[in-house]
Amino acid sequence: ARSSAVRMVEVGPRDGLQNVKTTIPTATKLELISRLRQTGLKTIEITSVVSPKAIPQLADCRDVLADGNIRGMVNDESLRVPVLIPNLKGLEIALDNGVREVAVFVSATEGFSRANINATVDEGLARARQVAEKAGAAGRAVRGYVSCIFADPFDGPTPQAKVLKVVKDLLNMGCYEVSLGDTLGVGTANDVKSLLGYLSENGVSSSQLAGHFHDTYGQAVGNVWQAYQCGLRVFDSSVGGLGGCPFAPGAKGNAATEDLVYMFEQAGCDTGVDLAKLVGVGNWISAQLNKPNESRAGVALATK
Ligand code: HMG
Ligand code: MG
């Protein structure tokens, strides 16, 4: 039987901050990462190396990667510290900074692919393959993301076969797991069950998959639990429910890490995360960003 323990992938410093309108000082990003590490989180996606025109908020990624404490985390064998990378240019910067894990990302759908990376799905797959092969040859781990698993902001509902094709390609190019992204946050538990059943019938094992659910319609926690029931054991989330992509208009933040840790701990599933400390980080970063804390568990536990 598979372990009931889950692996939490904290994407707050990347997905969480990429869509924030105000300028965030590099020091605040570094402090966020350091505070997240102190909660016991073992996987933290710390930034992306993308076009600063596309994502101005993470234009200081080189300063983040050059920081001494970040270097220490990157070199800590007990941690996974992925960096999101769209192309060879980004990989070169990551490798120059000693990054040991990268994440590549491809949309299942054409509309979002065009908006997000100015390329077709096939072009996106080709770029991801270049990055994955070169990173793999350099001994680095590669994680994959597929976006728009349920719907695309421009094209509408996503056919499951398109998700399968991208998942299989990402696994074939060497990704050790593929994170299924409901970029728009429109899917429900029933959709999760249907897609995971389809992927399983077509030869994709739940051990090769992670769940990445945005919370636009309030379904993210339910979707995570459904995916857990279907065998997934790795989940992406953001502290304080931060997150969103500027190229997916209207989409809200990721599942809040606090909400997932609360849910899993109540179910007896070990997350390795200190919930009280995490709640503190969620309130701290929300205050820094001058925005309400989007984690329901975070707000409830802080005011208890
Ligand atoms: P482009 O304009 O087609 O390509 O952008 P380009 O090669 O002509 O580059 C444009 C400029 O960016 C050039 O600078 C390049 O040098 C520079 P200029 O000459 O104009 O001064 N550039 C770079 N700079 C730093 N790092 C790089 C890099 N590459 C080029 N790696 C490109 C194509 C892919 C670069 C662009 O569209 C891009 O960066 N897109 C990324 C958008 C993004 O980060 N989106 C959010 C992350 S994905 C997401 O949130 C979904 C996810 O969470 C899962 C889910 O929820 O579904 C993962
Ligand atoms: Mg996302």
Short mmCIF file of C-alpha atoms and ligand atoms in Angstrom, two decimals:
data_model
loop_
_atom_site.label_atom_id
_atom_site.label_comp_id
_atom_site.label_asym_id
_atom_site.label_seq_id
_atom_site.Cartn_x
_atom_site.Cartn_y
_atom_site.Cartn_z
CA ALA A 1 0.00 0.00 0.00
CA ARG A 2 1.21 3.50 -0.72
CA SER A 3 2.19 5.71 2.14
CA SER A 4 -0.42 8.16 3.34
CA ALA A 5 2.28 10.83 3.62
CA VAL A 6 2.14 13.64 1.08
CA ARG A 7 4.84 15.88 -0.37
CA MET A 8 3.95 19.55 -0.39
CA VAL A 9 5.46 21.65 -3.19
CA GLU A 10 5.43 25.28 -2.07
CA VAL A 11 5.14 27.53 -5.13
CA GLY A 12 4.45 30.78 -3.24
CA PRO A 13 7.74 32.52 -4.08
CA ARG A 14 7.14 31.83 -7.81
CA ASP A 15 3.44 31.35 -8.71
CA GLY A 16 2.50 33.31 -5.57
CA LEU A 17 4.48 36.42 -6.37
CA GLN A 18 4.50 36.51 -10.19
CA ASN A 19 1.11 38.22 -10.43
CA VAL A 20 1.34 40.70 -7.52
CA LYS A 21 0.86 44.25 -8.79
CA THR A 22 3.05 46.16 -6.32
CA THR A 23 6.84 45.90 -6.46
CA ILE A 24 8.15 43.41 -3.91
CA PRO A 25 11.67 44.06 -2.58
CA THR A 26 14.15 41.23 -3.19
CA ALA A 27 14.78 41.14 0.56
CA THR A 28 11.10 40.32 1.17
CA LYS A 29 11.31 37.42 -1.30
CA LEU A 30 14.43 36.10 0.39
CA GLU A 31 12.81 36.37 3.80
CA LEU A 32 9.69 34.58 2.53
CA ILE A 33 11.78 31.67 1.24
CA SER A 34 13.74 31.47 4.47
CA ARG A 35 10.58 31.54 6.62
CA LEU A 36 8.98 28.85 4.43
CA ARG A 37 12.00 26.64 4.88
CA GLN A 38 11.71 26.96 8.65
CA THR A 39 8.17 25.48 8.53
CA GLY A 40 9.60 22.13 7.44
CA LEU A 41 8.65 22.43 3.77
CA LYS A 42 11.13 20.33 1.77
CA THR A 43 10.27 21.53 -1.73
CA ILE A 44 10.12 25.24 -2.48
CA GLU A 45 9.96 26.67 -6.02
CA ILE A 46 11.93 29.84 -5.40
CA THR A 47 11.59 31.86 -8.61
CA SER A 48 11.44 31.69 -12.40
CA VAL A 49 14.00 32.81 -14.98
CA VAL A 50 11.68 34.20 -17.64
CA SER A 51 11.47 37.32 -19.77
CA PRO A 52 11.29 40.34 -17.44
CA LYS A 53 8.86 41.86 -19.94
CA ALA A 54 6.51 38.90 -19.45
CA ILE A 55 6.84 38.78 -15.63
CA PRO A 56 8.31 42.04 -14.27
CA GLN A 57 7.68 40.91 -10.70
CA LEU A 58 10.38 38.21 -10.88
CA ALA A 59 12.90 40.27 -12.85
CA ASP A 60 15.24 40.11 -9.83
CA CYS A 61 15.59 36.32 -10.14
CA ARG A 62 19.36 36.57 -10.56
CA ASP A 63 19.66 38.42 -7.24
CA VAL A 64 17.55 35.75 -5.57
CA LEU A 65 19.67 32.95 -7.04
CA ALA A 66 22.93 34.65 -6.07
CA ASP A 67 21.97 35.08 -2.40
CA GLY A 68 24.13 33.11 0.03
CA ASN A 69 21.27 31.53 1.97
CA ILE A 70 19.56 30.51 -1.27
CA ARG A 71 22.82 28.93 -2.47
CA GLY A 72 22.91 27.01 0.79
CA MET A 73 19.36 25.76 0.26
CA VAL A 74 20.05 24.84 -3.37
CA ASN A 75 23.04 22.76 -2.22
CA ASP A 76 21.17 21.13 0.66
CA GLU A 77 20.60 17.53 -0.45
CA SER A 78 17.59 17.20 1.85
CA LEU A 79 15.69 19.89 -0.08
CA ARG A 80 14.27 20.30 -3.57
CA VAL A 81 14.54 23.89 -4.78
CA PRO A 82 13.19 24.06 -8.34
CA VAL A 83 13.34 27.12 -10.59
CA LEU A 84 10.79 27.59 -13.41
CA ILE A 85 12.48 27.81 -16.83
CA PRO A 86 10.94 28.52 -20.29
CA ASN A 87 13.94 28.17 -22.61
CA LEU A 88 17.68 27.59 -22.97
CA LYS A 89 18.46 31.17 -22.05
CA GLY A 90 16.76 30.67 -18.71
CA LEU A 91 18.48 27.33 -18.20
CA GLU A 92 21.89 28.88 -18.79
CA ILE A 93 21.25 31.47 -16.05
CA ALA A 94 19.99 28.75 -13.71
CA LEU A 95 23.01 26.52 -14.35
CA ASP A 96 25.38 29.46 -13.87
CA ASN A 97 23.83 29.86 -10.43
CA GLY A 98 24.21 26.19 -9.51
CA VAL A 99 20.48 25.39 -9.59
CA ARG A 100 19.98 21.63 -9.10
CA GLU A 101 16.36 21.34 -10.20
CA VAL A 102 14.39 23.09 -12.93
CA ALA A 103 10.72 23.02 -13.87
CA VAL A 104 9.56 23.21 -17.49
CA PHE A 105 6.01 24.18 -18.42
CA VAL A 106 3.77 23.56 -21.42
CA SER A 107 0.10 24.27 -21.94
CA ALA A 108 -2.24 21.51 -23.16
CA THR A 109 -3.98 24.21 -25.19
CA GLU A 110 -3.03 26.67 -27.93
CA GLY A 111 -4.61 29.90 -26.66
CA PHE A 112 -2.85 29.98 -23.30
CA SER A 113 0.39 28.74 -24.87
CA ARG A 114 0.39 31.70 -27.25
CA ALA A 115 -0.39 34.19 -24.48
CA ASN A 116 2.03 32.72 -21.93
CA ILE A 117 5.11 31.81 -23.97
CA ASN A 118 4.41 33.25 -27.43
CA ALA A 119 4.56 29.78 -28.99
CA THR A 120 2.35 26.90 -30.10
CA VAL A 121 1.99 23.80 -27.93
CA ASP A 122 4.39 21.90 -30.20
CA GLU A 123 6.94 24.72 -30.06
CA GLY A 124 6.54 24.81 -26.27
CA LEU A 125 7.15 21.07 -26.10
CA ALA A 126 10.25 21.41 -28.28
CA ARG A 127 11.65 24.17 -26.02
CA ALA A 128 10.86 22.15 -22.91
CA ARG A 129 12.64 19.17 -24.44
CA GLN A 130 15.76 21.25 -25.15
CA VAL A 131 15.78 22.46 -21.55
CA ALA A 132 15.05 19.01 -20.09
CA GLU A 133 17.73 17.27 -22.16
CA LYS A 134 20.42 19.83 -21.40
CA ALA A 135 19.50 19.95 -17.70
CA GLY A 136 19.44 16.16 -17.53
CA ALA A 137 22.84 15.92 -19.22
CA ALA A 138 24.16 18.32 -16.56
CA GLY A 139 22.78 16.01 -13.87
CA ARG A 140 19.92 18.27 -12.83
CA ALA A 141 16.43 17.10 -11.93
CA VAL A 142 13.56 18.22 -14.15
CA ARG A 143 9.94 18.65 -13.12
CA GLY A 144 7.17 19.28 -15.66
CA TYR A 145 3.96 21.29 -15.62
CA VAL A 146 1.01 20.97 -17.94
CA SER A 147 -1.31 23.98 -17.85
CA CYS A 148 -5.01 24.36 -18.64
CA ILE A 149 -5.90 20.75 -17.81
CA PHE A 150 -9.63 21.55 -17.69
CA ALA A 151 -10.05 24.76 -19.63
CA ASP A 152 -8.18 27.48 -21.49
CA PRO A 153 -9.03 31.17 -21.05
CA PHE A 154 -9.33 31.62 -24.82
CA ASP A 155 -10.16 28.16 -26.22
CA GLY A 156 -12.72 26.89 -23.67
CA PRO A 157 -12.85 23.30 -22.33
CA THR A 158 -9.73 21.16 -22.80
CA PRO A 159 -10.05 17.71 -24.43
CA GLN A 160 -8.48 15.09 -22.12
CA ALA A 161 -6.43 13.67 -25.01
CA LYS A 162 -4.52 16.97 -25.23
CA VAL A 163 -3.55 16.72 -21.56
CA LEU A 164 -2.45 13.09 -22.04
CA LYS A 165 -0.26 14.01 -25.02
CA VAL A 166 1.60 16.74 -23.11
CA VAL A 167 1.95 14.62 -19.95
CA LYS A 168 3.43 11.73 -21.95
CA ASP A 169 5.81 14.02 -23.83
CA LEU A 170 7.00 15.64 -20.58
CA LEU A 171 7.63 12.22 -19.01
CA ASN A 172 9.41 11.03 -22.16
CA MET A 173 11.76 14.00 -22.13
CA GLY A 174 12.85 13.08 -18.62
CA CYS A 175 10.58 14.89 -16.17
CA TYR A 176 10.51 12.88 -12.93
CA GLU A 177 6.92 14.02 -12.35
CA VAL A 178 4.34 16.15 -14.09
CA SER A 179 2.22 18.62 -12.19
CA LEU A 180 -1.33 18.90 -13.53
CA GLY A 181 -2.24 22.60 -13.59
CA ASP A 182 -5.80 23.84 -13.42
CA THR A 183 -4.52 27.28 -14.35
CA LEU A 184 -7.98 28.86 -14.39
CA GLY A 185 -9.21 27.14 -11.23
CA VAL A 186 -12.47 26.09 -12.87
CA GLY A 187 -12.34 22.31 -12.38
CA THR A 188 -14.30 20.38 -9.76
CA ALA A 189 -13.75 17.08 -7.95
CA ASN A 190 -15.77 15.27 -10.61
CA ASP A 191 -13.47 16.63 -13.33
CA VAL A 192 -10.41 15.58 -11.34
CA LYS A 193 -11.70 12.03 -10.98
CA SER A 194 -12.53 11.84 -14.67
CA LEU A 195 -9.15 13.15 -15.88
CA LEU A 196 -7.10 11.03 -13.47
CA GLY A 197 -9.10 7.96 -14.47
CA TYR A 198 -8.44 8.70 -18.14
CA LEU A 199 -4.70 9.25 -17.59
CA SER A 200 -4.46 6.04 -15.58
CA GLU A 201 -6.30 4.03 -18.29
CA ASN A 202 -3.77 5.40 -20.74
CA GLY A 203 -0.71 4.27 -18.85
CA VAL A 204 0.16 7.25 -16.66
CA SER A 205 0.75 6.20 -13.06
CA SER A 206 -0.43 8.38 -10.18
CA SER A 207 3.14 8.24 -8.84
CA GLN A 208 4.24 10.28 -11.89
CA LEU A 209 1.76 13.08 -11.22
CA ALA A 210 1.26 16.05 -8.93
CA GLY A 211 -1.77 18.32 -8.51
CA HIS A 212 -1.67 22.10 -9.02
CA PHE A 213 -5.09 23.60 -8.47
CA HIS A 214 -5.94 27.28 -8.59
CA ASP A 215 -8.87 28.32 -6.42
CA THR A 216 -10.96 30.66 -8.58
CA TYR A 217 -14.20 28.79 -7.87
CA GLY A 218 -13.30 27.65 -4.35
CA GLN A 219 -12.69 24.08 -5.50
CA ALA A 220 -8.95 23.73 -4.89
CA VAL A 221 -9.07 21.93 -1.52
CA GLY A 222 -11.81 19.58 -2.76
CA ASN A 223 -9.83 18.89 -5.92
CA VAL A 224 -6.72 18.05 -3.91
CA TRP A 225 -8.66 15.62 -1.73
CA GLN A 226 -10.17 13.98 -4.80
CA ALA A 227 -6.73 13.65 -6.39
CA TYR A 228 -5.42 12.17 -3.14
CA GLN A 229 -8.23 9.60 -3.25
CA CYS A 230 -7.15 8.77 -6.81
CA GLY A 231 -3.60 8.06 -5.59
CA LEU A 232 -1.69 11.34 -6.02
CA ARG A 233 0.70 12.13 -3.18
CA VAL A 234 2.32 15.39 -4.36
CA PHE A 235 0.54 18.75 -4.27
CA ASP A 236 1.51 22.28 -5.23
CA SER A 237 0.25 25.17 -3.13
CA SER A 238 1.05 28.72 -2.05
CA VAL A 239 1.25 30.08 1.46
CA GLY A 240 -1.59 32.51 2.10
CA GLY A 241 -3.31 31.30 -1.08
CA LEU A 242 -1.13 33.60 -3.17
CA GLY A 243 -0.79 32.98 -6.88
CA GLY A 244 -2.07 33.46 -10.36
CA CYS A 245 -0.82 34.04 -13.85
CA PRO A 246 -1.11 37.40 -15.64
CA PHE A 247 -1.80 35.47 -18.88
CA ALA A 248 -4.80 33.69 -17.36
CA PRO A 249 -7.11 36.64 -16.77
CA GLY A 250 -9.40 36.32 -13.74
CA ALA A 251 -7.70 33.26 -12.29
CA LYS A 252 -7.15 33.33 -8.54
CA GLY A 253 -4.37 32.00 -6.33
CA ASN A 254 -3.17 28.47 -5.71
CA ALA A 255 -4.63 26.19 -3.11
CA ALA A 256 -3.43 27.66 0.20
CA THR A 257 -0.67 25.58 1.76
CA GLU A 258 -2.18 26.14 5.23
CA ASP A 259 -5.56 24.78 4.08
CA LEU A 260 -3.95 21.65 2.60
CA VAL A 261 -1.74 21.01 5.63
CA TYR A 262 -4.79 21.42 7.91
CA MET A 263 -6.80 18.99 5.78
CA PHE A 264 -4.06 16.37 5.51
CA GLU A 265 -3.08 16.51 9.19
CA GLN A 266 -6.75 16.05 10.16
CA ALA A 267 -6.78 12.97 7.93
CA GLY A 268 -3.64 11.55 9.54
CA CYS A 269 -1.46 12.19 6.46
CA ASP A 270 1.97 13.46 7.34
CA THR A 271 3.04 16.64 5.52
CA GLY A 272 6.20 17.35 7.52
CA VAL A 273 5.04 20.94 7.90
CA ASP A 274 4.58 22.85 11.17
CA LEU A 275 1.11 24.35 10.66
CA ALA A 276 1.41 26.99 13.39
CA LYS A 277 4.64 28.31 11.89
CA LEU A 278 3.13 28.21 8.40
CA VAL A 279 0.13 30.25 9.56
CA GLY A 280 2.60 32.83 10.84
CA VAL A 281 4.31 33.00 7.45
CA GLY A 282 0.96 33.41 5.66
CA ASN A 283 -0.04 36.32 7.87
CA TRP A 284 3.40 37.89 7.59
CA ILE A 285 3.56 37.78 3.76
CA SER A 286 -0.07 38.96 3.42
CA ALA A 287 0.81 41.99 5.56
CA GLN A 288 3.98 42.61 3.55
CA LEU A 289 1.96 42.57 0.33
CA ASN A 290 -0.80 44.63 1.94
CA LYS A 291 -3.47 42.13 0.92
CA PRO A 292 -5.94 39.91 2.76
CA ASN A 293 -4.77 36.42 3.70
CA GLU A 294 -6.58 34.09 1.26
CA SER A 295 -6.02 30.99 3.42
CA ARG A 296 -9.20 30.20 5.35
CA ALA A 297 -7.34 27.94 7.79
CA GLY A 298 -4.63 30.59 8.12
CA VAL A 299 -7.15 33.27 9.11
CA ALA A 300 -9.13 30.95 11.40
CA LEU A 301 -6.08 29.64 13.25
CA ALA A 302 -4.54 33.11 13.61
CA THR A 303 -7.66 34.49 15.29
CA LYS A 304 -8.39 31.44 17.46
P1 HMG B 1 9.43 36.10 -26.68
O1 HMG B 1 9.20 37.56 -26.61
O2 HMG B 1 8.68 35.33 -27.69
O3 HMG B 1 10.93 35.64 -26.86
O4 HMG B 1 9.14 35.51 -25.22
P2 HMG B 1 12.32 36.30 -27.05
O5 HMG B 1 13.25 35.16 -27.09
O6 HMG B 1 12.24 37.23 -28.22
O7 HMG B 1 12.59 37.13 -25.72
C1 HMG B 1 12.04 38.39 -25.41
C2 HMG B 1 12.94 39.11 -24.43
O8 HMG B 1 13.04 38.33 -23.22
C3 HMG B 1 14.38 39.25 -24.92
O9 HMG B 1 14.90 40.43 -24.31
C4 HMG B 1 15.08 38.06 -24.32
O10 HMG B 1 16.45 38.25 -24.16
C5 HMG B 1 14.40 37.94 -22.99
P3 HMG B 1 15.14 41.77 -25.18
O11 HMG B 1 16.12 41.38 -26.23
O12 HMG B 1 13.80 42.14 -25.76
O13 HMG B 1 15.64 42.73 -24.18
N1 HMG B 1 14.38 36.56 -22.49
C6 HMG B 1 14.72 36.20 -21.25
N2 HMG B 1 15.14 36.91 -20.19
C7 HMG B 1 15.39 36.22 -19.04
N3 HMG B 1 15.21 34.90 -18.92
C8 HMG B 1 14.78 34.16 -19.96
C9 HMG B 1 14.51 34.82 -21.18
N4 HMG B 1 14.09 34.39 -22.38
C10 HMG B 1 14.01 35.45 -23.16
N5 HMG B 1 14.58 32.85 -19.81
C11 HMG B 1 9.31 33.83 -23.54
C12 HMG B 1 9.12 34.12 -25.00
C13 HMG B 1 9.05 32.35 -23.32
C14 HMG B 1 10.73 34.19 -23.15
C15 HMG B 1 8.32 34.70 -22.72
O14 HMG B 1 7.04 34.60 -23.27
C16 HMG B 1 8.29 34.31 -21.27
O15 HMG B 1 9.24 34.52 -20.54
N6 HMG B 1 7.16 33.70 -20.82
C17 HMG B 1 7.03 33.21 -19.46
C18 HMG B 1 5.70 33.62 -18.91
C19 HMG B 1 5.55 33.14 -17.49
O16 HMG B 1 6.50 33.10 -16.72
N7 HMG B 1 4.31 32.78 -17.11
C20 HMG B 1 4.01 32.35 -15.78
C21 HMG B 1 4.57 31.01 -15.46
S1 HMG B 1 3.60 29.66 -16.09
C22 HMG B 1 2.32 29.48 -14.93
O17 HMG B 1 2.15 30.32 -14.08
C23 HMG B 1 1.50 28.21 -14.94
C24 HMG B 1 1.92 27.23 -13.83
O18 HMG B 1 1.80 27.83 -12.55
C25 HMG B 1 1.02 25.98 -13.88
C26 HMG B 1 -0.46 26.34 -13.95
O19 HMG B 1 -0.98 27.05 -13.08
O20 HMG B 1 -1.06 25.88 -14.94
C27 HMG B 1 3.36 26.76 -14.01
MG MG B 2 -0.02 28.05 -11.45
#
